[in-house]
PDB file of C-alpha atoms in Angstrom:
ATOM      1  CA  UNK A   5       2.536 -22.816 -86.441  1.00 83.00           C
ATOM      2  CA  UNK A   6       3.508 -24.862 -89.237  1.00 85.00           C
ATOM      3  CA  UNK A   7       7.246 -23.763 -89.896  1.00 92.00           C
ATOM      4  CA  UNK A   8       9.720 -24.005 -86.565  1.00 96.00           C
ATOM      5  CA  UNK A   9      11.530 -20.585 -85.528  1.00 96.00           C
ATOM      6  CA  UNK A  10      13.691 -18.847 -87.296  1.00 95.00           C
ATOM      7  CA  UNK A  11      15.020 -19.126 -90.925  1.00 96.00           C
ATOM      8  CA  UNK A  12      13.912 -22.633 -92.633  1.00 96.00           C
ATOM      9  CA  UNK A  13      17.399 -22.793 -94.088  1.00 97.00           C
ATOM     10  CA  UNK A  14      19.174 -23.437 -90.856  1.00 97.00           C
ATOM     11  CA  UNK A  15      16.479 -26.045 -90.408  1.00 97.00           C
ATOM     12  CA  UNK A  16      17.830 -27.567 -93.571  1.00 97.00           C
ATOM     13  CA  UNK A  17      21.479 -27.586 -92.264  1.00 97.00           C
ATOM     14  CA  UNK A  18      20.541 -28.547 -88.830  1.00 97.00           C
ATOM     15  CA  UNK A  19      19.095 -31.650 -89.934  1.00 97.00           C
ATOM     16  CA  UNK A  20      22.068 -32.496 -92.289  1.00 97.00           C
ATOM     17  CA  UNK A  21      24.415 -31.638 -88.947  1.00 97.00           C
ATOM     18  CA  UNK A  22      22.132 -34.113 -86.843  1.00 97.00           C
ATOM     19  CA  UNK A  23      22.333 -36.737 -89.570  1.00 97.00           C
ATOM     20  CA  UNK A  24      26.294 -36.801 -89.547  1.00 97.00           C
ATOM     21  CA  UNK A  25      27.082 -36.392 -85.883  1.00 98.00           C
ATOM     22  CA  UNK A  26      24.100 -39.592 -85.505  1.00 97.00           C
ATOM     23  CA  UNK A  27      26.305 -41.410 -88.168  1.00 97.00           C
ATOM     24  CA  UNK A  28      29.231 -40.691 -85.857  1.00 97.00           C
ATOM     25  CA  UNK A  29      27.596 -41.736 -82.554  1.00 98.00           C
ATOM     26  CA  UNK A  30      26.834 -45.051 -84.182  1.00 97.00           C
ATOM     27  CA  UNK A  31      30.299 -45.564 -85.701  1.00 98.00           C
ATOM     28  CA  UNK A  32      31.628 -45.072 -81.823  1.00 98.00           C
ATOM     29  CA  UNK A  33      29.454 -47.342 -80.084  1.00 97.00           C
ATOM     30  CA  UNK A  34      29.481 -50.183 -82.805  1.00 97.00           C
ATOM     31  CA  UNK A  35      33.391 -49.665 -82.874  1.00 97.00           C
ATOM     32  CA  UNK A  36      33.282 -50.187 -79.107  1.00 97.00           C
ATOM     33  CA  UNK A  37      32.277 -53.678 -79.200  1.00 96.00           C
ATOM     34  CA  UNK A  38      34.964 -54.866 -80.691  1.00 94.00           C
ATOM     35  CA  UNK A  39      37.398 -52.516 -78.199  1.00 95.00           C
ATOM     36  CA  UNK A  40      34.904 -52.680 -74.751  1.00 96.00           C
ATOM     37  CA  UNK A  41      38.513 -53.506 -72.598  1.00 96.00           C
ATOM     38  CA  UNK A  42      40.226 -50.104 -74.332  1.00 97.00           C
ATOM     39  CA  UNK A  43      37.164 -48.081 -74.417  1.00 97.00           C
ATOM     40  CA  UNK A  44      36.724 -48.242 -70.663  1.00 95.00           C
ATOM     41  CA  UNK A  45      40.346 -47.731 -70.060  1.00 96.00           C
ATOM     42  CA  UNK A  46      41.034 -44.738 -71.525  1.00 97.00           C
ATOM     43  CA  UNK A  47      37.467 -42.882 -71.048  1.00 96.00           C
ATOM     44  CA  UNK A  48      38.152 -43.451 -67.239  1.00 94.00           C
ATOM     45  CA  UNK A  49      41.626 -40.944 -67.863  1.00 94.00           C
ATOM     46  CA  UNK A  50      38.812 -37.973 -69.377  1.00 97.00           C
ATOM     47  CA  UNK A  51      38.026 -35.086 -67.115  1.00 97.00           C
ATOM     48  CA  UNK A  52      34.474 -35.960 -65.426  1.00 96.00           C
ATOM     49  CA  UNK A  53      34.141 -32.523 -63.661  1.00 97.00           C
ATOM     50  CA  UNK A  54      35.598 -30.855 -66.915  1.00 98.00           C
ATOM     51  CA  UNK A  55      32.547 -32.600 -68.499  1.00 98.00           C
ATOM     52  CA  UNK A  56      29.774 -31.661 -66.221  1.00 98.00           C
ATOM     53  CA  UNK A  57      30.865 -28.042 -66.058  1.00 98.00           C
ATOM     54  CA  UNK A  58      30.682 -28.014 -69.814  1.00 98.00           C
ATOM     55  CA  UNK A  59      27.530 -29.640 -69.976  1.00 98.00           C
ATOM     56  CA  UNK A  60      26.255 -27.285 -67.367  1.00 98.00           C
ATOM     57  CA  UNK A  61      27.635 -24.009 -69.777  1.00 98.00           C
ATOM     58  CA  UNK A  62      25.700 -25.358 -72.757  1.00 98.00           C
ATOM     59  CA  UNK A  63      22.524 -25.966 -70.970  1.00 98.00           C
ATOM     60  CA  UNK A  64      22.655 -22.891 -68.736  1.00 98.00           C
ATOM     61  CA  UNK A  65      23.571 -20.663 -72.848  1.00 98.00           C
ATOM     62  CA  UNK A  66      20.991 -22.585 -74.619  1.00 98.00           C
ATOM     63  CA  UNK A  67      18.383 -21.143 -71.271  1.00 98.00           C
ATOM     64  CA  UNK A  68      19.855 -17.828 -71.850  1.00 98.00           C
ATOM     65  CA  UNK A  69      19.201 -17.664 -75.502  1.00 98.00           C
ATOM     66  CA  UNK A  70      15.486 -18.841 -75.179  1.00 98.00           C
ATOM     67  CA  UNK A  71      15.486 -16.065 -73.020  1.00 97.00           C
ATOM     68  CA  UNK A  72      17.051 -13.727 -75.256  1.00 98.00           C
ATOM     69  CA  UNK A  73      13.946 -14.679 -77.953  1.00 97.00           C
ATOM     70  CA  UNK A  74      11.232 -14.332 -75.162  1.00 97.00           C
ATOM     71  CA  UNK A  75      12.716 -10.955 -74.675  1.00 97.00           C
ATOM     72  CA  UNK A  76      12.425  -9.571 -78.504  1.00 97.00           C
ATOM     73  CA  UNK A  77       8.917 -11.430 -78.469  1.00 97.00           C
ATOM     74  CA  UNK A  78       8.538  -8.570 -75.766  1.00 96.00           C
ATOM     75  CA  UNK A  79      10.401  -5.935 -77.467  1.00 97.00           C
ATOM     76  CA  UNK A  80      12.651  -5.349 -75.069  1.00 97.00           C
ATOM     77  CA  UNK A  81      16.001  -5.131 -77.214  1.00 96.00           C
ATOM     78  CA  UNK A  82      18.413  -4.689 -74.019  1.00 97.00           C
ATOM     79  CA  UNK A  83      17.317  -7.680 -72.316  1.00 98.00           C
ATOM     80  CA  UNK A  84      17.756 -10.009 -75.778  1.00 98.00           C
ATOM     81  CA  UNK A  85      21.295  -8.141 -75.677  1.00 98.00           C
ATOM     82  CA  UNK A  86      21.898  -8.554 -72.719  1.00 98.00           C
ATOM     83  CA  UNK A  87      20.933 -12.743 -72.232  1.00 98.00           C
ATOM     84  CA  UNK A  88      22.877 -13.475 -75.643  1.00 98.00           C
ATOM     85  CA  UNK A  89      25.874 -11.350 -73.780  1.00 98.00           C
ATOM     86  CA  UNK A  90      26.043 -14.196 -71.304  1.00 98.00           C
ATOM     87  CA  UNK A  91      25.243 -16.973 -73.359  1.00 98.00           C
ATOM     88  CA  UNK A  92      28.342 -15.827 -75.165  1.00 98.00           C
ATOM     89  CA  UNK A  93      29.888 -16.060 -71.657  1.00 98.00           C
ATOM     90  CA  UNK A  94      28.858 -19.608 -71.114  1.00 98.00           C
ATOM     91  CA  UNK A  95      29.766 -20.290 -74.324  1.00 98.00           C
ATOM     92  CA  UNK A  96      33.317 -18.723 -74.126  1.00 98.00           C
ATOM     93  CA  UNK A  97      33.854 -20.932 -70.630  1.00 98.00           C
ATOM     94  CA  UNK A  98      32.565 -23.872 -72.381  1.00 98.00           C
ATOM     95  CA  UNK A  99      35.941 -23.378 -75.051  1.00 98.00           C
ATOM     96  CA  UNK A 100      38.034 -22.681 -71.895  1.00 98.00           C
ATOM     97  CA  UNK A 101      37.460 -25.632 -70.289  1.00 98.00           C
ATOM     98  CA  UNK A 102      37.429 -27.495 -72.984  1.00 98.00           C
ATOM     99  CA  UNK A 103      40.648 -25.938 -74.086  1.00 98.00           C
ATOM    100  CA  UNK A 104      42.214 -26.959 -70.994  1.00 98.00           C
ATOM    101  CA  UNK A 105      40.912 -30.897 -71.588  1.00 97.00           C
ATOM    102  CA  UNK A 106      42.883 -30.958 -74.555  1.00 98.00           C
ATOM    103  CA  UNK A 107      46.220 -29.103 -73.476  1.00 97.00           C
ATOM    104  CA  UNK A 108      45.657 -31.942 -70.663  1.00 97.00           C
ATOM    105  CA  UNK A 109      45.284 -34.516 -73.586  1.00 97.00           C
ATOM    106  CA  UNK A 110      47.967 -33.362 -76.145  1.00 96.00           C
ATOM    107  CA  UNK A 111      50.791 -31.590 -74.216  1.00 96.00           C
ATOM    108  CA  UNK A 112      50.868 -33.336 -70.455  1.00 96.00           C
ATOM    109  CA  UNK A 113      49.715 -37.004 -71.891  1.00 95.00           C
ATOM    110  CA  UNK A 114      50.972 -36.472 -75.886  1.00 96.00           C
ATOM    111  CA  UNK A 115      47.899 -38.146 -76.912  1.00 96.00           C
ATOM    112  CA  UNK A 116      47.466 -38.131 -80.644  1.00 95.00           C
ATOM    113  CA  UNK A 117      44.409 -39.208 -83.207  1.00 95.00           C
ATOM    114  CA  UNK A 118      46.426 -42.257 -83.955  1.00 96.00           C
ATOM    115  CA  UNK A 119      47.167 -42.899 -79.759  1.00 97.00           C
ATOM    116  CA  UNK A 120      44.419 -45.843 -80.440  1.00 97.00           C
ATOM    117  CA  UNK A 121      40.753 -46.057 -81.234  1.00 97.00           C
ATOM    118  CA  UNK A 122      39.299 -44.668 -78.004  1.00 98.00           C
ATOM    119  CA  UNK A 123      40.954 -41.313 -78.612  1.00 98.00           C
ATOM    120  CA  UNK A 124      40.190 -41.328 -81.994  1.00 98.00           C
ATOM    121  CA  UNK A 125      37.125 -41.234 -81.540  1.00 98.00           C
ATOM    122  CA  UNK A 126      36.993 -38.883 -78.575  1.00 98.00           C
ATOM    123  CA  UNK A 127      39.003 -36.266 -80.322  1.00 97.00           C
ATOM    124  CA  UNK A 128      37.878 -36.322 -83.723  1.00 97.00           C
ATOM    125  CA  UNK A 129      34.175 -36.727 -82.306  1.00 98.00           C
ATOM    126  CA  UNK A 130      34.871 -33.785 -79.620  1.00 98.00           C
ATOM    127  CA  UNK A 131      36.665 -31.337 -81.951  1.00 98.00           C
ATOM    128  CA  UNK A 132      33.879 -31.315 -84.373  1.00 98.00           C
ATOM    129  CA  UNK A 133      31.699 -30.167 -82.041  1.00 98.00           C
ATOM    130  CA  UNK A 134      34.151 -27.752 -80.286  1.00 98.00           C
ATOM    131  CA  UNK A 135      34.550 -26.207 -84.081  1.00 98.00           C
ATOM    132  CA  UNK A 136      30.631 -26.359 -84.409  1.00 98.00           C
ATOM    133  CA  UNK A 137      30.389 -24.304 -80.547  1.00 98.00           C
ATOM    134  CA  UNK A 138      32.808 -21.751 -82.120  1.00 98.00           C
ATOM    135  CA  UNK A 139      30.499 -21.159 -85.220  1.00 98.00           C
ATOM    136  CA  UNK A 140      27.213 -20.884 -83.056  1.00 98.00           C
ATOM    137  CA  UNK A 141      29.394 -17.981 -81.220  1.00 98.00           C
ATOM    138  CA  UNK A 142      29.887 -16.307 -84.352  1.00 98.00           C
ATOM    139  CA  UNK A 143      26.541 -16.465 -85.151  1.00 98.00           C
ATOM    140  CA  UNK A 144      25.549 -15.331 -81.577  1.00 98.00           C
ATOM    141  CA  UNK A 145      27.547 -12.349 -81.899  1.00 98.00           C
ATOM    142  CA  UNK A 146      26.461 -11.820 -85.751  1.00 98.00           C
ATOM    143  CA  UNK A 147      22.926 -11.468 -83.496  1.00 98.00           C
ATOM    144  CA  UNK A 148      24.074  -9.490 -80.780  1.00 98.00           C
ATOM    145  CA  UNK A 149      25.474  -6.595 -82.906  1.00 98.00           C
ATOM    146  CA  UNK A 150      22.211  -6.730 -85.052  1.00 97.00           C
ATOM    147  CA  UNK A 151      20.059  -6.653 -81.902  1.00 97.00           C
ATOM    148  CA  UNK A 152      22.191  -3.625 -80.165  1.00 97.00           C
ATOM    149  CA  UNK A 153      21.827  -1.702 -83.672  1.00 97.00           C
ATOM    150  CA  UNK A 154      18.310  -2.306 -83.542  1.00 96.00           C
ATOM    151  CA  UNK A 155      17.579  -4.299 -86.106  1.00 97.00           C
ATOM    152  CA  UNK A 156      15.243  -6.602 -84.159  1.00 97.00           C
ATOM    153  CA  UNK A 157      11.782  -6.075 -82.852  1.00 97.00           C
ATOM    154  CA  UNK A 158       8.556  -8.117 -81.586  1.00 97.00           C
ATOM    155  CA  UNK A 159       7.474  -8.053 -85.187  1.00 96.00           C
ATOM    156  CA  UNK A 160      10.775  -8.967 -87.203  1.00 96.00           C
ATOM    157  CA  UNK A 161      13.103 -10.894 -85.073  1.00 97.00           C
ATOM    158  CA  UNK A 162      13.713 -13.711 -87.606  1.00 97.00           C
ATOM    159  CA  UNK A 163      17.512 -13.652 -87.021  1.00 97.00           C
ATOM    160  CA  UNK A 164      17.656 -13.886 -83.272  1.00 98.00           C
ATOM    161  CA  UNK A 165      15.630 -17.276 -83.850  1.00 98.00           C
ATOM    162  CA  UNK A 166      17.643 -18.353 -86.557  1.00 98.00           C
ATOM    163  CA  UNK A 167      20.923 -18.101 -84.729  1.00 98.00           C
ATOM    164  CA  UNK A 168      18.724 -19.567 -81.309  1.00 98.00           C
ATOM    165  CA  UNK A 169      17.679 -22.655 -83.149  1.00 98.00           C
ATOM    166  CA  UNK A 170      21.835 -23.320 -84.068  1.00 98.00           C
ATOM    167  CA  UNK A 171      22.900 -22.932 -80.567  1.00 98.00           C
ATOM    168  CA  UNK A 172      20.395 -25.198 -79.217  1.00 98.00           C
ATOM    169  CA  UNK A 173      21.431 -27.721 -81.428  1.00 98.00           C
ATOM    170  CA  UNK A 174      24.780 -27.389 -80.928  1.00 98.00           C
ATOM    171  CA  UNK A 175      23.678 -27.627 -77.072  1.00 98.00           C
ATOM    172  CA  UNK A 176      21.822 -30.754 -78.240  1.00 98.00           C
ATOM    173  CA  UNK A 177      24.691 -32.674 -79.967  1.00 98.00           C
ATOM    174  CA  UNK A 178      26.657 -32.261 -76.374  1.00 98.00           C
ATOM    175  CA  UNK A 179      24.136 -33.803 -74.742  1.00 98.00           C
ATOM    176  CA  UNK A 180      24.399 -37.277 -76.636  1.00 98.00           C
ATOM    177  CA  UNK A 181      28.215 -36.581 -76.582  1.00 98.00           C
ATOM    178  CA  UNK A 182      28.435 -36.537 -73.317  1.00 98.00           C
ATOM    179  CA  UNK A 183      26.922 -39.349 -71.837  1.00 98.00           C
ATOM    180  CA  UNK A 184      28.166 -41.683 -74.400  1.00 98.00           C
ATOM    181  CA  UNK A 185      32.030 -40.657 -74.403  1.00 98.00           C
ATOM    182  CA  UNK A 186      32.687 -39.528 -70.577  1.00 97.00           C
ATOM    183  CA  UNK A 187      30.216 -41.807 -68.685  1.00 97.00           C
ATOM    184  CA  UNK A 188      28.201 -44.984 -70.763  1.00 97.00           C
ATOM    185  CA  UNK A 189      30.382 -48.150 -69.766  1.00 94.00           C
TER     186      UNK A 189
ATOM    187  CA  UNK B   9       2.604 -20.197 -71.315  1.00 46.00           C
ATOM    188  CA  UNK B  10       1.546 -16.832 -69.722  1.00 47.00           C
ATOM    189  CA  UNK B  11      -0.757 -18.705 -67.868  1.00 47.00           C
ATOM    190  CA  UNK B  12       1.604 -20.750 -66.412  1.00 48.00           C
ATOM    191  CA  UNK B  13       3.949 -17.933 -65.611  1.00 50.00           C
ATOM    192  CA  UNK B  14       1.171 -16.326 -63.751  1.00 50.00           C
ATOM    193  CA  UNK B  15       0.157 -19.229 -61.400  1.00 56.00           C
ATOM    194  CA  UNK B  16       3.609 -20.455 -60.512  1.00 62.00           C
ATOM    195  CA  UNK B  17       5.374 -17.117 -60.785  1.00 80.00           C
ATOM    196  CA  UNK B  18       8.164 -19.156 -62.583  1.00 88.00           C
ATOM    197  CA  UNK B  19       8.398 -19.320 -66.731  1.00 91.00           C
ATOM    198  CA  UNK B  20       8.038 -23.182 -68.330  1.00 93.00           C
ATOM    199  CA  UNK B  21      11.622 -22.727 -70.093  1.00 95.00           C
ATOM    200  CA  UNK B  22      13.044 -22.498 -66.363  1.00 96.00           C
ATOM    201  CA  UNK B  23      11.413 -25.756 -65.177  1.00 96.00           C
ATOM    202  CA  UNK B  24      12.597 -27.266 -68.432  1.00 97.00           C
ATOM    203  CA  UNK B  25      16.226 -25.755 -67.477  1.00 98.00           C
ATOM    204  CA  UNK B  26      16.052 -27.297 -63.592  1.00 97.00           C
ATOM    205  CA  UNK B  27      15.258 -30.233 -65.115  1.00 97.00           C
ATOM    206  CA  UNK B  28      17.977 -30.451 -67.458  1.00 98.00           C
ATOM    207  CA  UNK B  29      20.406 -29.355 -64.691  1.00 98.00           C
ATOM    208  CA  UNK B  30      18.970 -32.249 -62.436  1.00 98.00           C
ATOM    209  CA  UNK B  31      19.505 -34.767 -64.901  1.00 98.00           C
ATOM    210  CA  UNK B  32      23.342 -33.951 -65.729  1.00 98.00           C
ATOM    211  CA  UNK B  33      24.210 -34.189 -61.976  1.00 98.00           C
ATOM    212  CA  UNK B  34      22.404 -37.534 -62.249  1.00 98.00           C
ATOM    213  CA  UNK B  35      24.343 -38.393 -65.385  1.00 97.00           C
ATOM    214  CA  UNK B  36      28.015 -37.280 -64.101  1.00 97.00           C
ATOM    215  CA  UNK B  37      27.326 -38.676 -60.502  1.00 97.00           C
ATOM    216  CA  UNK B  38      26.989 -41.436 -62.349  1.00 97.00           C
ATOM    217  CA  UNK B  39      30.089 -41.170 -64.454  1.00 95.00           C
ATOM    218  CA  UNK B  40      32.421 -40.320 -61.336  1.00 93.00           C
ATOM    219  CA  UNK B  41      30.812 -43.160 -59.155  1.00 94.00           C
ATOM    220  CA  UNK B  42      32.386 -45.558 -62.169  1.00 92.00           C
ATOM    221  CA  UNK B  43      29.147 -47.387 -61.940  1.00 95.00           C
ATOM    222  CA  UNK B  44      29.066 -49.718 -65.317  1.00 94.00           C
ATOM    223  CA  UNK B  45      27.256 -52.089 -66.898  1.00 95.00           C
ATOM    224  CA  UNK B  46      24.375 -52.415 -69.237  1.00 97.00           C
ATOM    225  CA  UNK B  47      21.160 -50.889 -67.159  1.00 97.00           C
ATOM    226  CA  UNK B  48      23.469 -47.746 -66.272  1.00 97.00           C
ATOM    227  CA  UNK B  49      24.518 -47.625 -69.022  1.00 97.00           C
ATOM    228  CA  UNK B  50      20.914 -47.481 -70.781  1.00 97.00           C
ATOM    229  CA  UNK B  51      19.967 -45.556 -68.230  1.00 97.00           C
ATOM    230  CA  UNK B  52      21.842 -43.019 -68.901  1.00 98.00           C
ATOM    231  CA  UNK B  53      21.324 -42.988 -72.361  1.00 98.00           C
ATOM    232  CA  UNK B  54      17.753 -43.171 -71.701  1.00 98.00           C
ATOM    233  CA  UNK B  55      18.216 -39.260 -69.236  1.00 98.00           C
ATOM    234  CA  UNK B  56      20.450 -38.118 -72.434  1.00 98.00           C
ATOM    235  CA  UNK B  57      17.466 -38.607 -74.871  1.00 98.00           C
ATOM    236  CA  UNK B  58      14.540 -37.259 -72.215  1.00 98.00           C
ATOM    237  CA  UNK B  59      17.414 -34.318 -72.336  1.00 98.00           C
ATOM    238  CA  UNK B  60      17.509 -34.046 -75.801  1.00 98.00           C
ATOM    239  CA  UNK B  61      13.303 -33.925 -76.504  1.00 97.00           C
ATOM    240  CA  UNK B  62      13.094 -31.060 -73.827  1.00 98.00           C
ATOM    241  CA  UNK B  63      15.857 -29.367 -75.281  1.00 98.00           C
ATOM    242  CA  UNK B  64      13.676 -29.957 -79.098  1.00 97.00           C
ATOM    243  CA  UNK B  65      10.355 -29.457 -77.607  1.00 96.00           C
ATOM    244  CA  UNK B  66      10.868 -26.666 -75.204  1.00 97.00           C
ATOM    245  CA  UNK B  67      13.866 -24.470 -76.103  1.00 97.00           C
ATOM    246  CA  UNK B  68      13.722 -25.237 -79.851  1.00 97.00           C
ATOM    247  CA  UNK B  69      10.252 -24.659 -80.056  1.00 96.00           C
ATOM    248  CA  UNK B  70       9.312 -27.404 -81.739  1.00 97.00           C
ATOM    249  CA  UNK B  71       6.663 -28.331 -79.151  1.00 95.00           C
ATOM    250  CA  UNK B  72       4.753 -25.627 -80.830  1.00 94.00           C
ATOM    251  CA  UNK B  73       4.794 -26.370 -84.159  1.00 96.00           C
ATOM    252  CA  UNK B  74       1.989 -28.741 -85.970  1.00 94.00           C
ATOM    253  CA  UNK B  75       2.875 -31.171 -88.845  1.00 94.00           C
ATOM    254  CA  UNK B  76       6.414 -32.746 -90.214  1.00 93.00           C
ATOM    255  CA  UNK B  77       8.510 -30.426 -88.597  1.00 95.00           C
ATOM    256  CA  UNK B  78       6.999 -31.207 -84.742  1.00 95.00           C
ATOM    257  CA  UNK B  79       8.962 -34.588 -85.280  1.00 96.00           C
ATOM    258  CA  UNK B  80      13.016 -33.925 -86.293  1.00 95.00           C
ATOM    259  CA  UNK B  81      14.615 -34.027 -83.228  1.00 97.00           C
ATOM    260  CA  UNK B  82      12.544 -36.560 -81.861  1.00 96.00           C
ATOM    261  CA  UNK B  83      13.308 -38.836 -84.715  1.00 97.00           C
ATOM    262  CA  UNK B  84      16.887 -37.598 -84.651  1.00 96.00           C
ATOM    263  CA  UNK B  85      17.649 -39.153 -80.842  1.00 97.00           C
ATOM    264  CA  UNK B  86      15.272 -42.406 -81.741  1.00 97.00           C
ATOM    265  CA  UNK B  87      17.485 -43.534 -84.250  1.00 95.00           C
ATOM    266  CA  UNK B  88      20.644 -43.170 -82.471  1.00 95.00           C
ATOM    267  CA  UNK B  89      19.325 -43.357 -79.756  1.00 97.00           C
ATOM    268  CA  UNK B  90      18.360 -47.245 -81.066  1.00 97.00           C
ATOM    269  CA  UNK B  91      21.564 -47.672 -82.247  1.00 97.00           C
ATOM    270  CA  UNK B  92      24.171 -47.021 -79.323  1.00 98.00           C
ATOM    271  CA  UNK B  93      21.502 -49.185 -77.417  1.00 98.00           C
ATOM    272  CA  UNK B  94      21.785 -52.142 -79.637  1.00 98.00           C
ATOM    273  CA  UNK B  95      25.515 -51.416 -79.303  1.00 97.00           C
ATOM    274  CA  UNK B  96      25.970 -51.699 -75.815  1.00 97.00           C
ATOM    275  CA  UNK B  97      23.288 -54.228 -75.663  1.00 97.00           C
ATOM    276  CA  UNK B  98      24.988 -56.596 -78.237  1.00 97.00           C
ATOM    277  CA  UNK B  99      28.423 -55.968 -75.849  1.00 95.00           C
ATOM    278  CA  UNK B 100      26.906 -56.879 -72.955  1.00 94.00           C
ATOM    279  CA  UNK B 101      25.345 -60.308 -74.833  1.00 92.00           C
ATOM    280  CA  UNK B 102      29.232 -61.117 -75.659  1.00 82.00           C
ATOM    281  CA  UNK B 103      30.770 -60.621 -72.347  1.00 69.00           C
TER     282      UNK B 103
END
């Protein structure tokens, strides 16, 4: 195989995505050494179990949606339906408890972008992703309707791989994020 | 892959899943033990990128695919993955 799965044009944005959230992870930890003190501070006030149970979401979607393309690889429609179904589901907890970080952050704390660098940083770097998880459940639902229609079979199943290879990534950018922001001191 | 399947009755894309499940406990134990410091901390970083390849290799697909496009998300997490490690590196020099 020459060409990875799914449409090359998501391939094309992917990349460009990759290339400005690596710009981003670079900006935070060369920002950090002039702020180490701060840094540590404030990313010992984030949610650690908030974090692991949305790391465990994404991981535990981006499983169900490989499973979802092993499934139309099979032909079995139902069962691609029925695994993007509940990677919607981890996805949708994944914006709950993130949802709940931030009413945490904003409301109970008032923490703002301009509350110092650390949260700068951590909201700016974590609502770009949250906006880019909302997208990839657009996309997975663009996907499931096409799939429950019919549209998809072992032959032609170019758009359940298409909208696959976004979710992964956006499972991939978390896993950088999360290390770095909620745990690397 | 069918192969596989057959002999250990469980798919590769599950193993690949366990793992990635194993290493986040490792990661946020990590995280809410406040351990600190630069060997955690590129240890950590160093799980996040094994993460990220089986994430690229296995679930993307790109394991399977020959040529330029085999190597973008490995590529991706080298360079940043360089980067945050020179970071924290270059902190822990100034301390």
């Amino acid at each position: 195989m020459r060409y990875p799965p799914g449409d090359l044009a998501i391939w094309i944005f992917i990349l460009a995505e990759l290339v400005v959230f690596a710009a981003f992870f670079a900006a935070y930890a060369f920002t950090r050494m002039n702020n180490v003190e701060l840094f540590n501070e404030f990313q010992q006030q984030l949610d650690q179990r908030a974090a692991l149970i949305n790391t465990l979401a994404l991981i535990t979607s981006s499983y169900f949606v490989v499973r979802a393309v092993s499934a139309i690889r099979e032909d079995n429609r139902r069962h691609c339906v029925v695994w993007l179904l509940a990677a919607l589901a981890m996805g949708a907890l994944f914006l709950i408890v993130k949802m709940g970080e931030y009413q945490h952050h904003f409301i109970v704390e008032g923490v703002s972008l301009s509350t110092n660098t650390f949260y700068m940083f951590y909201i700016s770097l974590t609502f770009f992703h949250f906006m880019h998880v909302i997208m990839g459940m657009v996309i997975l639902a663009a996907v499931v309707v096409m799939a429950a229609k019919g549209k998809y079979s072992a032959a032609e199943h170019t758009g359940v791989e298409t909208g696959a290879s976004y979710w992964h990534m956006v499972d991939l950018l978390w896993l950088i994020i999360f290390p770095l922001v909620y745990v690397m001191r | 892959m069918k192969s596989t399947k057959r002999k250990l009755g469980i798919r590769p894309c599950t193993w690949v899943y366990l793992f990635l499940i194993t290493f986040t406990f490792v990661t946020s134990q990590v995280g809410q033990m406040g351990l600190s410091g630069l060997t955690v901390s590129l240890l950590v970083l160093m799980l996040a990128l094994i993460k990220g390849q089986l994430v690229g290799y296995y679930f993307m697909g790109l394991g399977r695919v020959k040529g330029l496009w085999h190597w973008p998300v490995f590529i991706w997490l080298f360079i940043p993955g360089i980067l945050i490690g020179t970071a924290f590196y270059l902190t822990a020099a100034r301390v």
